[in-house]
Short mmCIF file of C-alpha atoms in Angstrom, two decimals:
data_model
loop_
_atom_site.label_atom_id
_atom_site.label_comp_id
_atom_site.label_asym_id
_atom_site.label_seq_id
_atom_site.Cartn_x
_atom_site.Cartn_y
_atom_site.Cartn_z
CA MET A 10 -90.35 -58.65 -192.81
CA LYS A 11 -93.39 -58.76 -195.11
CA VAL A 12 -95.26 -55.64 -196.17
CA VAL A 13 -99.06 -55.94 -196.27
CA ILE A 14 -101.09 -53.42 -198.29
CA PHE A 15 -104.86 -52.86 -198.12
CA ALA A 16 -106.06 -52.73 -201.72
CA GLY A 17 -109.63 -54.03 -201.77
CA GLY A 18 -111.97 -51.11 -201.11
CA TYR A 19 -114.34 -49.44 -203.56
CA GLY A 20 -112.80 -45.95 -203.44
CA THR A 21 -116.20 -44.30 -203.88
CA ARG A 22 -114.88 -40.76 -203.35
CA LEU A 23 -112.70 -41.23 -206.41
CA SER A 24 -115.39 -42.81 -208.55
CA GLU A 25 -114.21 -40.98 -211.68
CA GLU A 26 -111.18 -43.29 -211.60
CA THR A 27 -112.30 -46.30 -209.58
CA ALA A 28 -115.16 -47.22 -211.90
CA ILE A 29 -112.36 -48.61 -214.06
CA CYS A 30 -109.79 -49.84 -211.55
CA PRO A 31 -109.33 -50.21 -207.77
CA LYS A 32 -108.06 -47.08 -206.04
CA PRO A 33 -104.51 -48.39 -205.40
CA MET A 34 -104.15 -48.78 -209.18
CA VAL A 35 -105.04 -45.16 -209.96
CA GLU A 36 -101.95 -43.66 -211.55
CA ILE A 37 -99.72 -40.85 -210.36
CA GLY A 38 -97.09 -39.94 -212.93
CA GLY A 39 -97.97 -42.94 -215.08
CA ARG A 40 -97.58 -45.50 -212.27
CA PRO A 41 -100.22 -46.82 -209.84
CA ILE A 42 -100.07 -45.19 -206.43
CA ILE A 43 -99.48 -48.64 -204.91
CA TRP A 44 -96.25 -48.79 -206.95
CA HIS A 45 -95.06 -45.56 -205.29
CA ILE A 46 -95.79 -47.06 -201.86
CA MET A 47 -93.94 -50.27 -202.73
CA LYS A 48 -90.97 -48.30 -204.03
CA THR A 49 -90.71 -46.56 -200.65
CA TYR A 50 -90.61 -49.85 -198.76
CA ALA A 51 -88.23 -51.42 -201.28
CA HIS A 52 -85.86 -48.47 -200.91
CA TYR A 53 -85.35 -49.60 -197.30
CA GLY A 54 -84.94 -53.27 -198.25
CA PHE A 55 -88.51 -54.48 -197.65
CA LYS A 56 -89.45 -56.25 -200.87
CA ASP A 57 -91.81 -59.08 -199.90
CA PHE A 58 -95.33 -57.75 -200.43
CA VAL A 59 -98.79 -59.16 -199.65
CA ILE A 60 -101.55 -57.21 -201.41
CA LEU A 61 -105.04 -57.57 -199.93
CA GLY A 62 -107.28 -57.27 -202.96
CA GLY A 63 -111.06 -57.34 -203.24
CA TYR A 64 -112.83 -54.92 -205.57
CA LYS A 65 -111.52 -55.51 -209.12
CA VAL A 66 -108.73 -57.72 -207.76
CA ASN A 67 -108.05 -59.09 -211.25
CA TYR A 68 -106.89 -55.63 -212.30
CA ILE A 69 -104.13 -55.88 -209.67
CA ARG A 70 -103.33 -59.48 -210.58
CA ASN A 71 -102.99 -58.66 -214.25
CA TYR A 72 -100.80 -55.65 -213.54
CA PHE A 73 -98.20 -57.72 -211.72
CA LEU A 74 -98.52 -60.76 -213.98
CA ASN A 75 -97.74 -58.53 -216.97
CA TYR A 76 -95.39 -56.18 -215.16
CA ARG A 77 -92.25 -57.02 -217.10
CA GLY A 78 -93.95 -57.18 -220.47
CA ASN A 79 -95.56 -53.78 -220.01
CA LEU A 80 -92.32 -52.05 -219.02
CA THR A 81 -89.61 -53.60 -221.17
CA ASP A 82 -88.95 -54.40 -224.82
CA TYR A 83 -88.89 -58.03 -225.86
CA THR A 84 -88.82 -60.42 -228.78
CA ILE A 85 -91.36 -63.23 -228.74
CA ASP A 86 -91.37 -66.37 -230.86
CA LEU A 87 -95.08 -66.85 -231.49
CA LYS A 88 -94.57 -70.46 -232.53
CA THR A 89 -92.73 -71.62 -229.42
CA GLY A 90 -93.82 -68.92 -226.99
CA SER A 91 -90.22 -68.21 -225.96
CA ILE A 92 -89.44 -64.62 -224.98
CA ASP A 93 -86.13 -62.82 -225.22
CA TRP A 94 -86.23 -59.86 -222.85
CA LEU A 95 -84.21 -56.97 -224.24
CA GLN A 96 -84.04 -55.09 -220.93
CA SER A 97 -84.01 -56.02 -217.29
CA VAL A 98 -86.54 -54.97 -214.64
CA ASN A 99 -85.22 -52.96 -211.70
CA GLU A 100 -87.69 -54.31 -209.15
CA ASP A 101 -86.58 -57.50 -207.39
CA TRP A 102 -89.84 -57.79 -205.51
CA LYS A 103 -91.86 -60.79 -204.40
CA VAL A 104 -95.58 -60.00 -204.72
CA THR A 105 -98.49 -62.04 -203.36
CA VAL A 106 -101.96 -60.91 -204.45
CA LEU A 107 -104.83 -62.24 -202.33
CA ASP A 108 -108.53 -62.04 -203.13
CA THR A 109 -109.93 -61.24 -199.68
CA GLY A 110 -113.51 -60.81 -200.90
CA GLU A 111 -115.24 -57.82 -202.41
CA GLY A 112 -117.49 -57.25 -199.40
CA ALA A 113 -114.90 -57.74 -196.64
CA MET A 114 -113.85 -54.92 -194.31
CA THR A 115 -110.22 -54.02 -193.62
CA GLY A 116 -109.86 -56.23 -190.54
CA GLY A 117 -111.41 -59.16 -192.36
CA ARG A 118 -109.04 -58.63 -195.28
CA LEU A 119 -106.05 -58.68 -192.95
CA LYS A 120 -107.20 -61.87 -191.21
CA LYS A 121 -107.32 -63.64 -194.61
CA ALA A 122 -103.56 -63.15 -194.78
CA MET A 123 -102.92 -64.60 -191.30
CA PRO A 124 -101.39 -67.89 -192.59
CA LEU A 125 -98.72 -65.84 -194.35
CA LEU A 126 -97.99 -63.56 -191.39
CA ALA A 127 -98.21 -65.65 -188.23
CA ASP A 128 -94.47 -66.17 -187.77
CA GLY A 129 -93.42 -62.65 -186.80
CA PRO A 130 -93.96 -58.91 -187.08
CA PHE A 131 -95.06 -57.35 -190.35
CA CYS A 132 -95.57 -53.92 -191.88
CA LEU A 133 -99.08 -52.83 -192.87
CA THR A 134 -100.34 -49.83 -194.77
CA TYR A 135 -103.11 -48.52 -197.00
CA GLY A 136 -102.84 -48.57 -200.78
CA ASP A 137 -103.72 -44.91 -201.24
CA GLY A 138 -101.25 -42.82 -199.21
CA VAL A 139 -97.65 -41.80 -199.88
CA SER A 140 -95.04 -40.53 -197.46
CA ASP A 141 -91.32 -40.00 -197.00
CA ILE A 142 -91.50 -41.88 -193.71
CA ASN A 143 -88.33 -43.54 -192.41
CA ILE A 144 -89.47 -47.17 -192.34
CA PRO A 145 -86.47 -48.49 -190.32
CA GLY A 146 -87.08 -45.75 -187.75
CA LEU A 147 -90.71 -46.83 -187.44
CA ILE A 148 -89.72 -50.48 -187.03
CA ASP A 149 -87.06 -49.65 -184.42
CA ALA A 150 -89.60 -47.62 -182.42
CA HIS A 151 -92.05 -50.52 -182.56
CA ARG A 152 -89.51 -53.09 -181.44
CA ALA A 153 -88.48 -50.93 -178.50
CA SER A 154 -92.07 -50.38 -177.37
CA GLY A 155 -93.35 -53.87 -176.61
CA ASN A 156 -96.67 -52.96 -178.24
CA TRP A 157 -98.75 -55.20 -180.46
CA CYS A 158 -99.09 -52.47 -183.04
CA THR A 159 -97.43 -49.14 -183.76
CA LEU A 160 -99.17 -46.67 -186.07
CA THR A 161 -97.71 -43.62 -187.74
CA ALA A 162 -99.06 -40.33 -186.43
CA VAL A 163 -99.02 -37.50 -188.97
CA THR A 164 -100.34 -33.95 -189.10
CA GLN A 165 -103.23 -33.38 -191.49
CA PRO A 166 -105.78 -30.58 -191.18
CA GLY A 167 -109.41 -31.10 -192.05
CA ARG A 168 -111.64 -34.08 -192.25
CA PHE A 169 -109.89 -36.79 -190.25
CA GLY A 170 -110.35 -37.96 -186.67
CA ALA A 171 -107.44 -37.06 -184.40
CA LEU A 172 -105.55 -39.20 -181.90
CA ARG A 173 -105.28 -38.75 -178.16
CA PHE A 174 -101.93 -40.00 -176.94
CA ASP A 175 -99.59 -40.14 -173.97
CA GLU A 176 -96.29 -38.51 -174.89
CA GLY A 177 -94.55 -40.14 -171.95
CA SER A 178 -95.27 -43.72 -173.00
CA ASN A 179 -95.73 -43.22 -176.77
CA ARG A 180 -99.05 -45.06 -176.47
CA VAL A 181 -102.32 -44.12 -178.11
CA GLN A 182 -105.08 -43.36 -175.59
CA GLY A 183 -108.02 -42.90 -177.93
CA PHE A 184 -109.54 -41.38 -181.03
CA ARG A 185 -111.74 -38.32 -181.46
CA GLU A 186 -113.36 -36.28 -184.17
CA LYS A 187 -111.55 -33.09 -185.08
CA GLY A 188 -112.63 -29.75 -186.46
CA GLU A 189 -111.38 -27.93 -189.52
CA ARG A 190 -108.87 -25.89 -187.52
CA ASP A 191 -107.62 -28.69 -185.30
CA GLY A 192 -104.01 -29.43 -186.21
CA GLY A 193 -103.78 -32.58 -184.09
CA LEU A 194 -102.11 -35.81 -185.15
CA ILE A 195 -104.04 -38.41 -187.13
CA ASN A 196 -103.53 -42.05 -188.03
CA GLY A 197 -101.51 -42.02 -191.25
CA GLY A 198 -101.33 -45.79 -191.57
CA TYR A 199 -97.83 -47.24 -192.01
CA PHE A 200 -98.25 -49.71 -189.14
CA VAL A 201 -95.95 -52.34 -187.71
CA CYS A 202 -97.88 -55.25 -186.21
CA GLU A 203 -97.26 -58.36 -184.16
CA PRO A 204 -99.23 -61.57 -184.89
CA GLU A 205 -101.21 -60.96 -181.67
CA VAL A 206 -103.35 -58.44 -183.55
CA PHE A 207 -105.16 -61.30 -185.29
CA GLU A 208 -106.71 -62.25 -181.93
CA LEU A 209 -108.63 -58.95 -182.04
CA ILE A 210 -110.25 -59.44 -185.46
CA ASP A 211 -113.62 -61.16 -185.14
CA ASP A 212 -114.65 -61.90 -188.72
CA SER A 213 -114.71 -60.61 -192.30
CA GLN A 214 -116.87 -57.62 -191.30
CA THR A 215 -114.43 -56.32 -188.68
CA THR A 216 -113.01 -52.92 -189.52
CA TRP A 217 -109.32 -52.70 -188.61
CA GLU A 218 -109.63 -49.04 -187.63
CA ASN A 219 -112.43 -49.72 -185.15
CA GLU A 220 -112.54 -52.77 -182.88
CA PRO A 221 -108.93 -54.03 -183.18
CA LEU A 222 -107.27 -50.64 -182.69
CA GLU A 223 -109.72 -49.62 -179.95
CA ARG A 224 -109.17 -52.91 -178.12
CA MET A 225 -105.41 -52.37 -178.26
CA VAL A 226 -105.91 -48.91 -176.76
CA LYS A 227 -107.74 -50.49 -173.81
CA LEU A 228 -105.01 -53.11 -173.45
CA GLY A 229 -102.27 -50.48 -173.61
CA LYS A 230 -100.78 -52.21 -176.64
CA LEU A 231 -101.18 -49.55 -179.36
CA GLY A 232 -98.23 -47.23 -179.84
CA TYR A 233 -97.44 -44.44 -182.24
CA TYR A 234 -94.48 -43.17 -184.21
CA HIS A 235 -94.56 -39.45 -184.96
CA HIS A 236 -93.69 -38.68 -188.56
CA SER A 237 -93.28 -34.93 -189.08
CA GLY A 238 -92.40 -35.14 -192.77
CA TYR A 239 -94.53 -35.51 -195.88
CA TRP A 240 -97.76 -37.51 -195.94
CA GLN A 241 -100.64 -37.33 -198.39
CA CYS A 242 -103.55 -39.65 -199.02
CA MET A 243 -105.46 -39.88 -202.30
CA ASP A 244 -109.03 -39.76 -201.10
CA SER A 245 -110.53 -37.60 -203.84
CA LEU A 246 -109.94 -36.27 -207.33
CA ARG A 247 -108.53 -33.12 -205.76
CA ASP A 248 -105.97 -35.20 -203.85
CA LYS A 249 -105.00 -36.94 -207.07
CA ARG A 250 -104.37 -33.58 -208.74
CA VAL A 251 -102.23 -32.48 -205.78
CA LEU A 252 -100.11 -35.62 -206.11
CA GLU A 253 -99.85 -35.33 -209.88
CA ALA A 254 -98.64 -31.74 -209.56
CA ALA A 255 -96.08 -32.76 -206.95
CA TRP A 256 -94.82 -35.59 -209.14
CA GLU A 257 -94.27 -33.21 -212.03
CA SER A 258 -92.09 -30.92 -209.91
CA SER A 259 -90.23 -32.59 -207.07
CA PRO A 260 -92.26 -35.37 -205.37
CA PRO A 261 -91.50 -35.15 -201.64
CA TRP A 262 -92.29 -38.83 -201.06
CA LYS A 263 -89.75 -40.06 -203.64
CA VAL A 264 -87.01 -41.42 -201.40
CA TRP A 265 -85.68 -43.86 -204.00
CA SER A 266 -83.30 -43.22 -206.88
CA ASP A 267 -84.21 -43.98 -210.49
#
């Protein structure tokens, strides 16, 4: 199963960092946050990634093109161009980087990847949030549900819109704004999707979080998986500092072994 990662937005709330690189490439503990997300999926055996780039997509391309050279020692023959790698790379990942357009919205970005994803279910997430979510548990819940999409519901106080859901059917019933003291569940990303979701994306300006998800609610085809463990997005410089501090102590999202 492929893993699709949104990585094309401007990240304006983190402009101190994103003036230089796209938000998924902002580093936590010396590695881009997208690397932490990919390590989580790879820990569970999901190593075929499709990255939906846009803003500063070449930064992402260059990172993966030069991944081995930046992390390992080598000897290069400048005359012939041959390289003798002195160490191996732990990651046995397959990475596809797509330029989905700088001005595209999330739904439009996803639809650009449709030719790569039309043959079965796929995982989907944002390139700016880490979690210790059990990916196989999420996938099992999705497969048992018969839904077109299953999102991960997490608890996060503050500025996000909360979900209304039916506990009996594990289906999402709607979205609403929430107040500062509302401890309701929110959409934490980490989706599993069926190819049918592409039917609900109109064009490059479709926002995944709006029309497609809302249409699935009306069709009774949007489910949720409740993750009660750790989840944290990097939406601001404050969030970055929280993640950096956690990485220096005992990062709760680090499910993999070094």
